mmCIF file of C-alpha atoms in Angstrom:
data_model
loop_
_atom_site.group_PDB
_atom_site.id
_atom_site.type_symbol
_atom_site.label_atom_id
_atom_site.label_comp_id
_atom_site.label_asym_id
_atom_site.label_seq_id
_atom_site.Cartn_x
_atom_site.Cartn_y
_atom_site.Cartn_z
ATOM 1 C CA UNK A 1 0.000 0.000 0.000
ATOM 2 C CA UNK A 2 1.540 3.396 -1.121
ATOM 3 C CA UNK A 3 -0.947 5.509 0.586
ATOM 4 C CA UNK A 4 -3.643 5.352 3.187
ATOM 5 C CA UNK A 5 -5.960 7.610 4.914
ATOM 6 C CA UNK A 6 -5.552 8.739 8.656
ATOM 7 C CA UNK A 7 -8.462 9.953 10.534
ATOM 8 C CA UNK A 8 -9.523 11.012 13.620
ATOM 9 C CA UNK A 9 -12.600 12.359 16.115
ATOM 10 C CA UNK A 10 -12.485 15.552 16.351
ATOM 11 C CA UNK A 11 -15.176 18.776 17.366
ATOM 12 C CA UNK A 12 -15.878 17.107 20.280
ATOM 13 C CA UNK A 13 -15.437 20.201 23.141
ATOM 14 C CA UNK A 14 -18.896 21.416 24.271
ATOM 15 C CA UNK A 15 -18.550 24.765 26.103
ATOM 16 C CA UNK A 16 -15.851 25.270 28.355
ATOM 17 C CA UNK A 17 -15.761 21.594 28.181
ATOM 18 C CA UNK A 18 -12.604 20.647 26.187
ATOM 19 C CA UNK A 19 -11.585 17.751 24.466
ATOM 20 C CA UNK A 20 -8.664 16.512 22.468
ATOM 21 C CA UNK A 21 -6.197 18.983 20.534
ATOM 22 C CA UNK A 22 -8.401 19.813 17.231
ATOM 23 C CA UNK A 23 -5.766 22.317 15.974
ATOM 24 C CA UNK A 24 -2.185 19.788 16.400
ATOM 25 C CA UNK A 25 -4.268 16.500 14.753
ATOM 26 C CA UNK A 26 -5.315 18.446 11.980
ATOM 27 C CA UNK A 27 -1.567 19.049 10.941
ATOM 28 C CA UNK A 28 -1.426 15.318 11.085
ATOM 29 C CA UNK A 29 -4.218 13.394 9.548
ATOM 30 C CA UNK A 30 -5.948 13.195 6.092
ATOM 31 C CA UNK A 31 -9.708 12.986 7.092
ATOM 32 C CA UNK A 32 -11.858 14.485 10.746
ATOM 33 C CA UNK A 33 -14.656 12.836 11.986
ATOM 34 C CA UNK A 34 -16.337 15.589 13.203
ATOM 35 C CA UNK A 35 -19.016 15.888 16.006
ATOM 36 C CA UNK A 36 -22.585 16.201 15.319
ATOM 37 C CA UNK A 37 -23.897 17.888 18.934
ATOM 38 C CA UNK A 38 -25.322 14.778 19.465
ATOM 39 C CA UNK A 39 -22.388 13.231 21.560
ATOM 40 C CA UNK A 40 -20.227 15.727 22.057
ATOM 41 C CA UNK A 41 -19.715 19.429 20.055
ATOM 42 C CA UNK A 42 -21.420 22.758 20.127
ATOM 43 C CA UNK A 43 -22.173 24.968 17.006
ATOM 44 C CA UNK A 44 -19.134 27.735 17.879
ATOM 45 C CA UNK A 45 -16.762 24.375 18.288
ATOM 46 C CA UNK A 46 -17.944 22.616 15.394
ATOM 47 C CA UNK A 47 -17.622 25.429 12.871
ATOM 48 C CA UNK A 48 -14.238 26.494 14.373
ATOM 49 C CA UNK A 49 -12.836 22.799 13.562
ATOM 50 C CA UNK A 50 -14.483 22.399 10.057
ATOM 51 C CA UNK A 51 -12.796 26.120 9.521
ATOM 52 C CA UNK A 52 -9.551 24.969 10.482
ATOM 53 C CA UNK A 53 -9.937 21.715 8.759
ATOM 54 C CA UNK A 54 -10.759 23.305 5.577
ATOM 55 C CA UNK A 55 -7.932 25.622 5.750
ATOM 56 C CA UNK A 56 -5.170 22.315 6.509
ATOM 57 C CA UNK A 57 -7.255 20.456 3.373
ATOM 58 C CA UNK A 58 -8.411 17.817 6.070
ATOM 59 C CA UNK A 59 -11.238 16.044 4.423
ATOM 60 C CA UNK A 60 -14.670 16.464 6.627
ATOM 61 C CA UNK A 61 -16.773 13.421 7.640
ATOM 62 C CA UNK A 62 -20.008 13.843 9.395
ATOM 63 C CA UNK A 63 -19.663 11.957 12.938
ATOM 64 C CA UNK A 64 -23.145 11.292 13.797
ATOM 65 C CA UNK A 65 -24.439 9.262 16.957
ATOM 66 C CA UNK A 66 -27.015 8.382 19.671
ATOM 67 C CA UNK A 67 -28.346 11.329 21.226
ATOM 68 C CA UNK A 68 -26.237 11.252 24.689
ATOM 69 C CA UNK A 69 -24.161 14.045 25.455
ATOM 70 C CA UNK A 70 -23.806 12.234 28.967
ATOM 71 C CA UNK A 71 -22.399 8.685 27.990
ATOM 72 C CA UNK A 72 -20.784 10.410 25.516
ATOM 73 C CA UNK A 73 -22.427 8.702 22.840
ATOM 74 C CA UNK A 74 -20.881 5.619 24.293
ATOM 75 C CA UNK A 75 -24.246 3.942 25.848
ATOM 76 C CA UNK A 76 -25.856 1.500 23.330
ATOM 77 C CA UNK A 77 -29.372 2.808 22.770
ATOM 78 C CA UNK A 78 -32.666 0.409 21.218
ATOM 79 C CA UNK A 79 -34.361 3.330 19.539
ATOM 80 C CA UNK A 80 -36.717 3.302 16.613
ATOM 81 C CA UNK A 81 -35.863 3.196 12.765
ATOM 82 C CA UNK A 82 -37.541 5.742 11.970
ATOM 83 C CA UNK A 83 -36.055 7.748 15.275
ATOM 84 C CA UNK A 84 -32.291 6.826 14.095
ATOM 85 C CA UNK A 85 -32.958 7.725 10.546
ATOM 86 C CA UNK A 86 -34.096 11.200 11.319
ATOM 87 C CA UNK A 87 -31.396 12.012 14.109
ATOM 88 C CA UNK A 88 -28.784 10.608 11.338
ATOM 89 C CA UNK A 89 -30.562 13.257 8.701
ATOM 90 C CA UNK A 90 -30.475 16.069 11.319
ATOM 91 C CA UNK A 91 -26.929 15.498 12.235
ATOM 92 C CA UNK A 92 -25.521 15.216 8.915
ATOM 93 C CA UNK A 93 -28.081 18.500 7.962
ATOM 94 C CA UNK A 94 -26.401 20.688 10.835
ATOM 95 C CA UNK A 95 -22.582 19.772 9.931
ATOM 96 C CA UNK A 96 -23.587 20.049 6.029
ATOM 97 C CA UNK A 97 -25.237 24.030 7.609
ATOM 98 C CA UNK A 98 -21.753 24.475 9.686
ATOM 99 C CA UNK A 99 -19.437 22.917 6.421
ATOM 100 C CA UNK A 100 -21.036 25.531 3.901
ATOM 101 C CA UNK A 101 -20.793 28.150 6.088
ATOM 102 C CA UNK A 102 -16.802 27.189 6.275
ATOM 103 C CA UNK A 103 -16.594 27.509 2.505
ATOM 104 C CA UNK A 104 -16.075 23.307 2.054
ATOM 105 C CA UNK A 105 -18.361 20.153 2.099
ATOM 106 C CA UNK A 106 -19.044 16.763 3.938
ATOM 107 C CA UNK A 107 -17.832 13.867 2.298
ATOM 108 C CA UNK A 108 -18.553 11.170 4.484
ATOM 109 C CA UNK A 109 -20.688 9.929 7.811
ATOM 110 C CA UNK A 110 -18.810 7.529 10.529
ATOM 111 C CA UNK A 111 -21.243 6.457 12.750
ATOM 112 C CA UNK A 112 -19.733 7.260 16.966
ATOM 113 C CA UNK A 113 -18.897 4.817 19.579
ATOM 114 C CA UNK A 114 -22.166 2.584 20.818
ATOM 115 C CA UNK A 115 -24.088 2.940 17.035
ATOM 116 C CA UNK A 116 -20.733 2.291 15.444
ATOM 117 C CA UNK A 117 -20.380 -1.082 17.464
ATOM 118 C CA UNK A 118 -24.208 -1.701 17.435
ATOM 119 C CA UNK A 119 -24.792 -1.386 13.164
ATOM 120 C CA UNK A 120 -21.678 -3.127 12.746
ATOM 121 C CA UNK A 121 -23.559 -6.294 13.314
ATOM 122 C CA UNK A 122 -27.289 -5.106 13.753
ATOM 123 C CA UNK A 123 -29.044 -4.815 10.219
ATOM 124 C CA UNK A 124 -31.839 -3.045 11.833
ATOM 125 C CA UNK A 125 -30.093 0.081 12.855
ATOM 126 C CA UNK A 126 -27.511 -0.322 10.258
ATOM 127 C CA UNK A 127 -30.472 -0.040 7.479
ATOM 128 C CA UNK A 128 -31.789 3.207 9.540
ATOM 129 C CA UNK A 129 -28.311 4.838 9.036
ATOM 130 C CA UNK A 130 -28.018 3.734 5.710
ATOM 131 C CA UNK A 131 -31.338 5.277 4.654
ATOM 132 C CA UNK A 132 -30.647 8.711 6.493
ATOM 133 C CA UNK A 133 -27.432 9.434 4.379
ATOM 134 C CA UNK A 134 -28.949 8.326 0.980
ATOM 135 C CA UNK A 135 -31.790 10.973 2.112
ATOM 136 C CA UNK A 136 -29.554 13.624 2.491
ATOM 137 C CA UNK A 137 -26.933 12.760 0.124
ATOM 138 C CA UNK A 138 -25.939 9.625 -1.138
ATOM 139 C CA UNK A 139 -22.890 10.586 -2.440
ATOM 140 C CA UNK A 140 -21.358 10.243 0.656
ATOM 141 C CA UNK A 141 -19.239 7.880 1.802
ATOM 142 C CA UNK A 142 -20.122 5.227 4.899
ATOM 143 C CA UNK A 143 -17.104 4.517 7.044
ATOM 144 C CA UNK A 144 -17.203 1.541 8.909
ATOM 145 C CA UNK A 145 -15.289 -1.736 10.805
ATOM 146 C CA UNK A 146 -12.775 -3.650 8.208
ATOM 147 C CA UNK A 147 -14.967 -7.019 7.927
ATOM 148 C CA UNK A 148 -18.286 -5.998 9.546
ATOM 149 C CA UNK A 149 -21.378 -6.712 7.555
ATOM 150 C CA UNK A 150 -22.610 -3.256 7.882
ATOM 151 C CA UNK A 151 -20.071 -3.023 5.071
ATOM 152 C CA UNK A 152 -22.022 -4.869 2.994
ATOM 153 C CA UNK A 153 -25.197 -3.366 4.038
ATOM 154 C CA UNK A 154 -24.131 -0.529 2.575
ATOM 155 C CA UNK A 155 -22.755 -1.096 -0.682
ATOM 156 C CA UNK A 156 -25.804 -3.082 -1.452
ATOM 157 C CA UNK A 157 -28.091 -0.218 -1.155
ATOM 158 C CA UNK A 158 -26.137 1.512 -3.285
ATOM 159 C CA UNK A 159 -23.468 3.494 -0.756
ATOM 160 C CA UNK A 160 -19.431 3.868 -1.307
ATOM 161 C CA UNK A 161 -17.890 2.482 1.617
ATOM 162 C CA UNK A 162 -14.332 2.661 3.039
ATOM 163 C CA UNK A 163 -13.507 0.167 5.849
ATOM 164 C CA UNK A 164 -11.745 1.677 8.719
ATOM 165 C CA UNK A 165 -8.869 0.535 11.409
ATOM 166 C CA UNK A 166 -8.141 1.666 14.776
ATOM 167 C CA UNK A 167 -4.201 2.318 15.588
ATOM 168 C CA UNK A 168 -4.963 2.417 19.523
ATOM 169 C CA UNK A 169 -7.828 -0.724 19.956
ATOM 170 C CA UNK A 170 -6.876 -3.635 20.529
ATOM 171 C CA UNK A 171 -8.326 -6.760 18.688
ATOM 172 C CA UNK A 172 -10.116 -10.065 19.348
ATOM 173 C CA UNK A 173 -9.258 -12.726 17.607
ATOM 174 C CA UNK A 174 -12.445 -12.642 15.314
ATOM 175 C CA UNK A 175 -11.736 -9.169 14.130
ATOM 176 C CA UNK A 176 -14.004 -7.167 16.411
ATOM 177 C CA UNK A 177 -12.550 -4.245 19.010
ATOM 178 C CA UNK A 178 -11.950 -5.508 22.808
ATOM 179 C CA UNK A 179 -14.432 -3.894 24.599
ATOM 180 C CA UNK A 180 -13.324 -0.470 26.511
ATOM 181 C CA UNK A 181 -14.516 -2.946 29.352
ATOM 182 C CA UNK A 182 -12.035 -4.669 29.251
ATOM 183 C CA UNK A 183 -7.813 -4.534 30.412
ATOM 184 C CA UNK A 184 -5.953 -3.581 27.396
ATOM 185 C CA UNK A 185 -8.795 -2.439 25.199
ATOM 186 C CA UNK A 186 -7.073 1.026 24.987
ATOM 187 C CA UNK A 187 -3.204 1.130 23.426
ATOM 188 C CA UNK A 188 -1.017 3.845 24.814
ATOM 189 C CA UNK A 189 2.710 3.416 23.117
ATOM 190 C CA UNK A 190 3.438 5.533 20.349
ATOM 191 C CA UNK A 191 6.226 3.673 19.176
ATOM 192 C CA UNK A 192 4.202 0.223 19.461
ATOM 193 C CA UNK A 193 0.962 1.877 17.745
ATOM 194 C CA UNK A 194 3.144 2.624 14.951
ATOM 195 C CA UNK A 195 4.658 -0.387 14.070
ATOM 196 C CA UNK A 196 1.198 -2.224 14.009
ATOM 197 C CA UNK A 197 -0.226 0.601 11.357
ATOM 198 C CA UNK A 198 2.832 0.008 9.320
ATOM 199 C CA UNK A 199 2.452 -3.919 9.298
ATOM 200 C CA UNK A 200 -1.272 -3.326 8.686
ATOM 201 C CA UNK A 201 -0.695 -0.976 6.147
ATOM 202 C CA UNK A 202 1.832 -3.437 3.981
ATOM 203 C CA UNK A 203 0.552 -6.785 5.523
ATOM 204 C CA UNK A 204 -2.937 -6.031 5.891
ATOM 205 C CA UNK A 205 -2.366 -8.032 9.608
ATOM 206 C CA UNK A 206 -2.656 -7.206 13.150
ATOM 207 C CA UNK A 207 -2.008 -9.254 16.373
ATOM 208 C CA UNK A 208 -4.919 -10.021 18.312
ATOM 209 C CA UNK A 209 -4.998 -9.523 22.013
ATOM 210 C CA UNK A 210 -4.526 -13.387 22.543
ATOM 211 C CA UNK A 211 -1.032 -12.981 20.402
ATOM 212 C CA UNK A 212 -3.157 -14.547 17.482
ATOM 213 C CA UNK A 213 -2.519 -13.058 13.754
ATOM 214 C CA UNK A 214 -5.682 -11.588 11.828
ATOM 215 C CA UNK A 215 -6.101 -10.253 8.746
ATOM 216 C CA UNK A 216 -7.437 -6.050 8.618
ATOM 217 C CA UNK A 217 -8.611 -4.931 4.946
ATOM 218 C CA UNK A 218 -8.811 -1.175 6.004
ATOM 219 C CA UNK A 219 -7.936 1.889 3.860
ATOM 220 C CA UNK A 220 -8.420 4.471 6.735
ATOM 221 C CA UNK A 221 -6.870 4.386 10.640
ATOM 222 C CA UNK A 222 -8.711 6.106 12.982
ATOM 223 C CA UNK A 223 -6.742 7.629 16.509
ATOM 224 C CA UNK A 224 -9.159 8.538 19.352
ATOM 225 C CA UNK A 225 -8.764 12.108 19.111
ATOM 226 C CA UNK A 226 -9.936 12.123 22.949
ATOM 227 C CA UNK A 227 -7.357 9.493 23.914
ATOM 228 C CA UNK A 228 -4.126 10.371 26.280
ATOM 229 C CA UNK A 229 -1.042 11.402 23.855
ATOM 230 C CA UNK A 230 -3.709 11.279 21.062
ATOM 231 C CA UNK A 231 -1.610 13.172 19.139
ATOM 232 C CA UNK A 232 2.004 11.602 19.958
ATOM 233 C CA UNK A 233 0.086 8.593 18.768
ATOM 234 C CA UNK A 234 -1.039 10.347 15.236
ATOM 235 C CA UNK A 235 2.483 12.066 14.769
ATOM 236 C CA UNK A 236 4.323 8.836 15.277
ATOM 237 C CA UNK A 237 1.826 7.084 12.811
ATOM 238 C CA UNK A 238 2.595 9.594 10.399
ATOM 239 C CA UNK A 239 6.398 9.411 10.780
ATOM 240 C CA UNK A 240 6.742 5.877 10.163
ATOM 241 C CA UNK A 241 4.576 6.106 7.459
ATOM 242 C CA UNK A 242 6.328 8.839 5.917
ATOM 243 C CA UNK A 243 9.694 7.543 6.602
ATOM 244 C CA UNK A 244 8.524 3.907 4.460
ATOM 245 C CA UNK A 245 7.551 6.025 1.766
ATOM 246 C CA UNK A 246 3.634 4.914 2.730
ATOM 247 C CA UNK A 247 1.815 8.492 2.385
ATOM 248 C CA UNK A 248 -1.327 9.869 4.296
ATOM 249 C CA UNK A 249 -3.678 10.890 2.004
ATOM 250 C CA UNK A 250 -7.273 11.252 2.378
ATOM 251 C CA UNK A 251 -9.466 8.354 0.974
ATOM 252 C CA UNK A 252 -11.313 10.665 -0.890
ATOM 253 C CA UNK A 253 -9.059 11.945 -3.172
ATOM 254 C CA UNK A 254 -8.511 10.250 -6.188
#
């Protein structure tokens, strides 16, 4: 692989609430998953990150979830299709608003923390997702976990898809994330982080919590944007890449 996208979750302060380092990760990766208001994010926050990631050429992704500021969007949730289809349409509506106003465009929705996990596997709420971007836009682009079906889903109702890695998860042995649950679910080392994205990135492999090899078809690695040395993690991704001749380029340029 000679080039591969780098993304990460950004927007995510809500008033004199801060989170992560919007302005350093935006020097470093290709793509931001920004914040809806439905997690995390208010409208002064949101529009100063899609600014500043139009003005660094960071490609804009619409980073919709359950309604649940609290949990952080991080609580699993049994709504209603036709609930989840019209919070997906409002979210990606309000960051399209904020994205025009900033002189650029969304190109893509990643679903946030407990819908990402939940439509991974659950064609219920993965169809209710689906059907909120094509009513928007369906020109944009689904991201979603290497291997899951939601995948799939997606690309048979007509969506493009790009299937996404994460540089600080761990893995189970059947491909899935450890749960944030669990000891180890989070990785911290930059140095270690980086050597796994570069052996994904030319192998397409990963080692599994239990030590076990699997097999990652991604073309986009996500870092936490709220996790500690978030952006140690990103910069030492980057490096390594950079220094194997792999470049960081956003998926959506051709």
């Amino acid at each position: 692989m000679t080039a591969i996208d780098l993304n990460s979750d950004l927007g995510e302060g809500y008033g004199a609430w801060k989170m992560g380092d919007d302005e350093a990760m935006l020097a470093i990766v290709s793509s931001a998953n920004v914040a809806c208001g439905f997690h995390a994010g208010d409208p002064a926050g949101i529009l100063k990150t899609v600014k500043a990631a139009a003005g660094k050429g960071v490609s804009i992704g619409a980073h919709v979830s359950y309604p649940d500021r609290v949990g952080f969007g991080r609580r699993d949730m049994d709504v209603t299709s036709g609930e989840l289809t019209a919070d997906v349409i409002y979210q990606i509506g309000a960051l399209k608003g904020l994205a025009a106003a900033a002189g650029t465009t969304v190109g893509y929705v990643k679903p946030h923390g407990a819908l990402y996990n939940r439509i991974a596997h659950d064609p219920k709420q993965g169809k209710a997702v689906i059907d909120g971007i094509k009513a928007v836009d369906p020109s944009l682009v689904l991201m979603g976990l290497a291997g899951s079906p939601i995948l799939d889903l997606a690309r048979k109702a007509g969506l493009q898809v790009v299937a996404e890695a994460f540089a600080d998860r761990a893995y189970q042995p059947d491909g899935q994330l450890v749960s944030r649950r669990e000891p180890g679910a989070v990785l911290h080392d930059p140095q270690l982080i980086a050597r796994r994205m570069l052996r994904l990135a030319y192998q397409g492999t990963l080692e599994a919590i239990d030590g076990s090899t699997i097999k990652i078809d991604a073309q986009s690695i996500c870092v936490h944007g709220d996790s500690p040395g978030a952006v140690a993690i990103a910069r030492d991704i980057r490096r390594a890449f950079e220094a194997d001749g792999v470049r960081v380029r956003s998926f959506l340029v051709k």
